[in-house]
PDB file of C-alpha atoms and ligand atoms in Angstrom:
ATOM      1  CA  MET A   4     104.927 107.978  67.800  1.00 42.00           C
ATOM      2  CA  ALA A   5     102.076 106.189  69.527  1.00 44.00           C
ATOM      3  CA  GLU A   6      99.052 108.294  70.350  1.00 45.00           C
ATOM      4  CA  ALA A   7      99.056 108.967  74.089  1.00 45.00           C
ATOM      5  CA  THR A   8      95.288 109.040  74.311  1.00 49.00           C
ATOM      6  CA  SER A   9      94.549 105.785  72.464  1.00 72.00           C
ATOM      7  CA  SER A  10      92.212 103.497  74.393  1.00 93.00           C
ATOM      8  CA  ARG A  11      93.715 102.570  77.752  1.00 97.00           C
ATOM      9  CA  THR A  12      91.607  99.519  78.498  1.00 98.00           C
ATOM     10  CA  ALA A  13      92.463  95.913  79.307  1.00 98.00           C
ATOM     11  CA  GLN A  14      90.901  92.622  80.266  1.00 98.00           C
ATOM     12  CA  VAL A  15      92.603  89.938  82.356  1.00 98.00           C
ATOM     13  CA  SER A  16      91.366  86.465  83.280  1.00 98.00           C
ATOM     14  CA  ARG A  17      93.313  84.407  85.760  1.00 97.00           C
ATOM     15  CA  LYS A  18      92.469  80.910  86.977  1.00 97.00           C
ATOM     16  CA  THR A  19      94.197  78.805  89.611  1.00 97.00           C
ATOM     17  CA  ASN A  20      93.065  75.890  91.794  1.00 96.00           C
ATOM     18  CA  GLU A  21      92.084  78.500  94.396  1.00 97.00           C
ATOM     19  CA  THR A  22      90.362  81.256  92.405  1.00 97.00           C
ATOM     20  CA  ALA A  23      88.989  82.309  89.039  1.00 98.00           C
ATOM     21  CA  VAL A  24      89.234  86.067  88.510  1.00 98.00           C
ATOM     22  CA  SER A  25      88.076  88.205  85.614  1.00 98.00           C
ATOM     23  CA  VAL A  26      88.914  91.930  85.529  1.00 98.00           C
ATOM     24  CA  SER A  27      88.253  94.666  82.968  1.00 98.00           C
ATOM     25  CA  VAL A  28      89.533  98.211  83.441  1.00 98.00           C
ATOM     26  CA  ASN A  29      89.291 101.505  81.623  1.00 98.00           C
ATOM     27  CA  ILE A  30      91.899 103.956  82.940  1.00 98.00           C
ATOM     28  CA  ASP A  31      90.074 106.888  81.338  1.00 98.00           C
ATOM     29  CA  GLY A  32      86.692 106.001  82.780  1.00 98.00           C
ATOM     30  CA  THR A  33      84.199 107.719  85.052  1.00 98.00           C
ATOM     31  CA  GLY A  34      84.555 105.522  88.137  1.00 98.00           C
ATOM     32  CA  THR A  35      81.800 103.109  87.210  1.00 98.00           C
ATOM     33  CA  SER A  36      82.172  99.630  88.643  1.00 98.00           C
ATOM     34  CA  LYS A  37      80.519  96.250  88.758  1.00 98.00           C
ATOM     35  CA  ILE A  38      82.177  94.201  91.472  1.00 98.00           C
ATOM     36  CA  ALA A  39      81.392  90.740  92.827  1.00 98.00           C
ATOM     37  CA  THR A  40      84.111  88.958  94.787  1.00 98.00           C
ATOM     38  CA  GLY A  41      81.850  87.181  97.261  1.00 98.00           C
ATOM     39  CA  VAL A  42      83.414  89.235 100.097  1.00 98.00           C
ATOM     40  CA  GLY A  43      81.110  92.109 101.011  1.00 97.00           C
ATOM     41  CA  PHE A  44      83.613  94.373 102.736  1.00 98.00           C
ATOM     42  CA  PHE A  45      86.154  93.868  99.938  1.00 98.00           C
ATOM     43  CA  ASP A  46      83.511  94.731  97.307  1.00 98.00           C
ATOM     44  CA  HIS A  47      82.833  97.951  99.244  1.00 97.00           C
ATOM     45  CA  MET A  48      86.569  98.812  99.199  1.00 98.00           C
ATOM     46  CA  LEU A  49      86.981  98.026  95.468  1.00 98.00           C
ATOM     47  CA  ASP A  50      83.955 100.169  94.735  1.00 98.00           C
ATOM     48  CA  GLN A  51      85.815 103.059  96.458  1.00 98.00           C
ATOM     49  CA  LEU A  52      88.965 102.273  94.471  1.00 98.00           C
ATOM     50  CA  SER A  53      87.089 102.564  91.177  1.00 98.00           C
ATOM     51  CA  ARG A  54      84.913 105.521  92.151  1.00 98.00           C
ATOM     52  CA  HIS A  55      87.779 107.711  93.328  1.00 98.00           C
ATOM     53  CA  SER A  56      90.372 106.689  90.731  1.00 98.00           C
ATOM     54  CA  LEU A  57      87.783 107.188  87.950  1.00 98.00           C
ATOM     55  CA  ILE A  58      89.095 103.881  86.582  1.00 98.00           C
ATOM     56  CA  ASP A  59      86.097 101.833  85.440  1.00 98.00           C
ATOM     57  CA  MET A  60      86.322  98.298  86.824  1.00 98.00           C
ATOM     58  CA  GLU A  61      84.394  95.104  86.207  1.00 98.00           C
ATOM     59  CA  ILE A  62      85.546  92.460  88.636  1.00 98.00           C
ATOM     60  CA  LYS A  63      84.264  88.924  89.124  1.00 98.00           C
ATOM     61  CA  THR A  64      86.030  86.538  91.485  1.00 98.00           C
ATOM     62  CA  ASP A  65      85.017  82.986  92.373  1.00 98.00           C
ATOM     63  CA  GLY A  66      87.354  82.093  95.211  1.00 97.00           C
ATOM     64  CA  ASP A  67      87.763  79.368  97.804  1.00 97.00           C
ATOM     65  CA  LEU A  68      85.870  81.298 100.479  1.00 96.00           C
ATOM     66  CA  HIS A  69      85.274  78.039 102.371  1.00 96.00           C
ATOM     67  CA  VAL A  70      88.982  78.273 103.278  1.00 95.00           C
ATOM     68  CA  ASP A  71      89.032  82.011 104.054  1.00 96.00           C
ATOM     69  CA  ASP A  72      89.149  85.310 102.133  1.00 97.00           C
ATOM     70  CA  HIS A  73      92.908  85.308 101.601  1.00 98.00           C
ATOM     71  CA  HIS A  74      93.213  83.825  98.102  1.00 98.00           C
ATOM     72  CA  THR A  75      90.210  85.793  96.865  1.00 98.00           C
ATOM     73  CA  VAL A  76      91.651  89.127  98.028  1.00 98.00           C
ATOM     74  CA  GLU A  77      95.226  88.455  96.902  1.00 98.00           C
ATOM     75  CA  ASP A  78      94.312  87.024  93.487  1.00 98.00           C
ATOM     76  CA  THR A  79      91.844  89.823  92.784  1.00 98.00           C
ATOM     77  CA  GLY A  80      94.665  92.275  93.571  1.00 98.00           C
ATOM     78  CA  ILE A  81      96.985  90.436  91.186  1.00 98.00           C
ATOM     79  CA  ALA A  82      94.443  90.564  88.357  1.00 98.00           C
ATOM     80  CA  ILE A  83      93.581  94.247  88.912  1.00 98.00           C
ATOM     81  CA  GLY A  84      97.303  95.061  88.922  1.00 98.00           C
ATOM     82  CA  GLN A  85      97.900  93.086  85.724  1.00 98.00           C
ATOM     83  CA  ALA A  86      94.946  94.783  84.035  1.00 98.00           C
ATOM     84  CA  ILE A  87      96.158  98.258  85.009  1.00 98.00           C
ATOM     85  CA  ALA A  88      99.693  97.493  83.761  1.00 98.00           C
ATOM     86  CA  LYS A  89      98.324  96.164  80.479  1.00 98.00           C
ATOM     87  CA  ALA A  90      96.018  99.161  80.016  1.00 98.00           C
ATOM     88  CA  LEU A  91      98.858 101.617  80.712  1.00 98.00           C
ATOM     89  CA  GLY A  92     100.989 100.038  78.001  1.00 96.00           C
ATOM     90  CA  ASP A  93     104.319 101.900  77.674  1.00 95.00           C
ATOM     91  CA  ARG A  94     103.055 104.597  80.111  1.00 96.00           C
ATOM     92  CA  ARG A  95     103.563 107.292  77.525  1.00 95.00           C
ATOM     93  CA  GLY A  96     102.353 110.762  78.495  1.00 96.00           C
ATOM     94  CA  ILE A  97     101.363 109.926  82.083  1.00 97.00           C
ATOM     95  CA  THR A  98     101.750 112.296  85.036  1.00 97.00           C
ATOM     96  CA  ARG A  99     103.628 109.467  86.825  1.00 97.00           C
ATOM     97  CA  TYR A 100     103.832 110.884  90.404  1.00 98.00           C
ATOM     98  CA  ALA A 101     101.163 111.786  92.949  1.00 98.00           C
ATOM     99  CA  SER A 102     100.699 111.969  96.698  1.00 98.00           C
ATOM    100  CA  LEU A 103      97.808 112.895  98.936  1.00 98.00           C
ATOM    101  CA  ASP A 104      96.689 113.110 102.560  1.00 98.00           C
ATOM    102  CA  LEU A 105      93.132 111.823 102.760  1.00 98.00           C
ATOM    103  CA  ALA A 106      90.842 112.620 105.694  1.00 98.00           C
ATOM    104  CA  MET A 107      87.798 110.637 106.728  1.00 98.00           C
ATOM    105  CA  ASP A 108      86.218 111.623 110.036  1.00 98.00           C
ATOM    106  CA  GLU A 109      88.924 110.982 112.696  1.00 98.00           C
ATOM    107  CA  THR A 110      91.317 109.178 110.315  1.00 98.00           C
ATOM    108  CA  MET A 111      94.099 110.543 108.102  1.00 98.00           C
ATOM    109  CA  THR A 112      95.979 108.377 105.605  1.00 98.00           C
ATOM    110  CA  ARG A 113      98.737 109.378 103.202  1.00 98.00           C
ATOM    111  CA  ALA A 114      99.418 107.668  99.879  1.00 99.00           C
ATOM    112  CA  ALA A 115     102.205 108.335  97.406  1.00 98.00           C
ATOM    113  CA  VAL A 116     102.693 106.608  94.077  1.00 98.00           C
ATOM    114  CA  ASP A 117     105.263 106.432  91.308  1.00 98.00           C
ATOM    115  CA  VAL A 118     103.812 104.685  88.257  1.00 98.00           C
ATOM    116  CA  SER A 119     107.350 103.686  87.506  1.00 94.00           C
ATOM    117  CA  GLY A 120     107.311 100.122  86.238  1.00 95.00           C
ATOM    118  CA  ARG A 121     109.197  99.255  89.450  1.00 96.00           C
ATOM    119  CA  PRO A 122     107.014  97.326  91.886  1.00 98.00           C
ATOM    120  CA  PHE A 123     107.444  98.269  95.534  1.00 98.00           C
ATOM    121  CA  LEU A 124     105.110  98.591  98.519  1.00 98.00           C
ATOM    122  CA  VAL A 125     105.924 100.527 101.675  1.00 98.00           C
ATOM    123  CA  TRP A 126     103.187  99.717 104.187  1.00 98.00           C
ATOM    124  CA  ASN A 127     103.001 101.768 107.345  1.00 98.00           C
ATOM    125  CA  VAL A 128      99.502 100.996 108.589  1.00 98.00           C
ATOM    126  CA  ALA A 129      98.597  99.363 111.894  1.00 97.00           C
ATOM    127  CA  PHE A 130      95.100  98.114 112.572  1.00 97.00           C
ATOM    128  CA  THR A 131      93.944  97.907 116.174  1.00 96.00           C
ATOM    129  CA  SER A 132      91.541  95.035 115.477  1.00 97.00           C
ATOM    130  CA  PRO A 133      92.196  91.767 113.595  1.00 97.00           C
ATOM    131  CA  LYS A 134      88.726  91.923 112.003  1.00 97.00           C
ATOM    132  CA  ILE A 135      86.351  94.383 110.383  1.00 96.00           C
ATOM    133  CA  GLY A 136      83.127  92.404 110.645  1.00 95.00           C
ATOM    134  CA  THR A 137      84.207  89.049 109.217  1.00 95.00           C
ATOM    135  CA  PHE A 138      87.058  90.538 107.152  1.00 97.00           C
ATOM    136  CA  ASP A 139      90.674  90.001 108.270  1.00 98.00           C
ATOM    137  CA  THR A 140      92.374  93.411 108.458  1.00 98.00           C
ATOM    138  CA  GLU A 141      95.748  91.865 107.533  1.00 98.00           C
ATOM    139  CA  LEU A 142      94.320  91.231 104.042  1.00 98.00           C
ATOM    140  CA  VAL A 143      94.355  94.959 103.273  1.00 98.00           C
ATOM    141  CA  ARG A 144      98.139  94.844 103.071  1.00 98.00           C
ATOM    142  CA  GLU A 145      97.986  91.632 101.000  1.00 98.00           C
ATOM    143  CA  PHE A 146      95.769  93.394  98.475  1.00 98.00           C
ATOM    144  CA  PHE A 147      98.043  96.408  98.060  1.00 98.00           C
ATOM    145  CA  GLN A 148     101.143  94.196  97.862  1.00 98.00           C
ATOM    146  CA  ALA A 149      99.538  92.263  94.995  1.00 98.00           C
ATOM    147  CA  LEU A 150      98.380  95.475  93.325  1.00 98.00           C
ATOM    148  CA  ALA A 151     101.779  97.214  93.506  1.00 98.00           C
ATOM    149  CA  GLN A 152     103.672  94.124  92.383  1.00 98.00           C
ATOM    150  CA  ASN A 153     101.489  93.457  89.369  1.00 98.00           C
ATOM    151  CA  ALA A 154     100.669  97.015  88.292  1.00 98.00           C
ATOM    152  CA  GLY A 155     104.377  97.857  88.363  1.00 98.00           C
ATOM    153  CA  ILE A 156     104.018 100.796  90.706  1.00 98.00           C
ATOM    154  CA  THR A 157     105.924 102.070  93.722  1.00 98.00           C
ATOM    155  CA  LEU A 158     103.261 102.581  96.374  1.00 98.00           C
ATOM    156  CA  HIS A 159     103.666 104.045  99.849  1.00 98.00           C
ATOM    157  CA  ILE A 160     100.738 104.009 102.268  1.00 99.00           C
ATOM    158  CA  GLN A 161     100.904 105.496 105.751  1.00 98.00           C
ATOM    159  CA  ASN A 162      98.101 105.804 108.246  1.00 98.00           C
ATOM    160  CA  ILE A 163      98.982 109.010 110.079  1.00 98.00           C
ATOM    161  CA  TYR A 164      96.257 108.629 112.715  1.00 98.00           C
ATOM    162  CA  GLY A 165      92.824 107.137 113.181  1.00 98.00           C
ATOM    163  CA  ALA A 166      90.769 105.024 115.539  1.00 97.00           C
ATOM    164  CA  ASN A 167      88.078 103.222 113.561  1.00 98.00           C
ATOM    165  CA  ASN A 168      89.395 100.234 111.610  1.00 98.00           C
ATOM    166  CA  HIS A 169      86.762 100.523 108.877  1.00 98.00           C
ATOM    167  CA  HIS A 170      87.904 104.121 108.347  1.00 98.00           C
ATOM    168  CA  ILE A 171      91.587 103.148 108.379  1.00 98.00           C
ATOM    169  CA  ALA A 172      90.996 100.538 105.669  1.00 98.00           C
ATOM    170  CA  GLU A 173      88.719 102.775 103.636  1.00 98.00           C
ATOM    171  CA  THR A 174      91.166 105.705 103.666  1.00 98.00           C
ATOM    172  CA  CYS A 175      93.855 103.352 102.320  1.00 98.00           C
ATOM    173  CA  PHE A 176      91.668 102.479  99.323  1.00 98.00           C
ATOM    174  CA  LYS A 177      90.437 106.046  98.775  1.00 98.00           C
ATOM    175  CA  SER A 178      93.870 107.664  99.024  1.00 98.00           C
ATOM    176  CA  VAL A 179      95.383 105.105  96.669  1.00 98.00           C
ATOM    177  CA  ALA A 180      92.469 105.665  94.301  1.00 98.00           C
ATOM    178  CA  ARG A 181      93.080 109.408  94.240  1.00 98.00           C
ATOM    179  CA  VAL A 182      96.843 109.153  93.657  1.00 98.00           C
ATOM    180  CA  LEU A 183      96.317 106.510  90.953  1.00 98.00           C
ATOM    181  CA  ARG A 184      93.869 108.836  89.251  1.00 98.00           C
ATOM    182  CA  THR A 185      96.353 111.706  89.157  1.00 98.00           C
ATOM    183  CA  ALA A 186      99.462 109.683  88.347  1.00 98.00           C
ATOM    184  CA  THR A 187      97.887 107.748  85.466  1.00 98.00           C
ATOM    185  CA  GLU A 188      96.261 110.807  83.908  1.00 97.00           C
ATOM    186  CA  ILE A 189      97.689 112.073  80.658  1.00 96.00           C
ATOM    187  CA  ASP A 190      99.768 115.212  81.218  1.00 96.00           C
ATOM    188  CA  PRO A 191      99.468 117.284  78.023  1.00 94.00           C
ATOM    189  CA  ARG A 192     102.853 118.916  78.736  1.00 94.00           C
ATOM    190  CA  GLN A 193     104.511 115.469  78.428  1.00 89.00           C
ATOM    191  CA  ALA A 194     103.408 115.680  74.794  1.00 87.00           C
ATOM    192  CA  GLY A 195     103.170 111.904  74.488  1.00 90.00           C
ATOM    193  CA  ARG A 196     106.669 111.242  75.829  1.00 91.00           C
ATOM    194  CA  VAL A 197     107.489 108.569  78.399  1.00 92.00           C
ATOM    195  CA  PRO A 198     108.145 110.590  81.608  1.00 91.00           C
ATOM    196  CA  SER A 199     111.612 109.198  82.359  1.00 92.00           C
ATOM    197  CA  THR A 200     115.120 110.356  81.464  1.00 90.00           C
ATOM    198  CA  LYS A 201     115.798 106.657  80.758  1.00 90.00           C
ATOM    199  CA  GLY A 202     113.175 106.834  78.055  1.00 88.00           C
ATOM    200  CA  THR A 203     111.307 103.810  79.365  1.00 91.00           C
ATOM    201  CA  LEU A 204     109.019 102.859  82.231  1.00 90.00           C
ATOM    202  CA  ALA A 205     108.393  99.361  80.918  1.00 77.00           C
TER     203      ALA A 205
HETATM  204 MN1   MN B  12      82.654 102.508 104.414  1.00 52.71          MN
END
């Protein structure tokens, strides 16, 4: 039987005509990150994702920002998702499920995750402004779609209420960070088993 607590780290490099992305993750980290995507607001959000998931992340993206931020955000999400999936391996011993209501000032956002191997995003978040500074709010959904698809997780995100668009976006990243932390943690009672009656989450 594989050791459940063997190193859960991975590195992914992905290059297209639009972006070059390099991502390293350590699932069992301390929330330390080094992030440079060229998009300031996105860096701030990814910093939250690492800090509150306790997944260490090194992320470097060189994207076609002269077009807009879309490819940079989506492709960074793809690479982070791929790195998390690779680091989780056969998902042996994980807690698998988590959900959380996360408050930030006037905003409340709920996230629920099943680290299932089955990619799915349910997105129930409405922004009231198309922009946060220069950042397109519609890209927040694009990021989580790419993350869920490539990490192989079922992810539900619902903004319950809120007024400030920066807070709405930030609570999405923080709540997802917290549920990812819990759901990917090793549950000692699983005793190294894959938490599925099918016997596989791959
Ligand atoms: Mn902030």
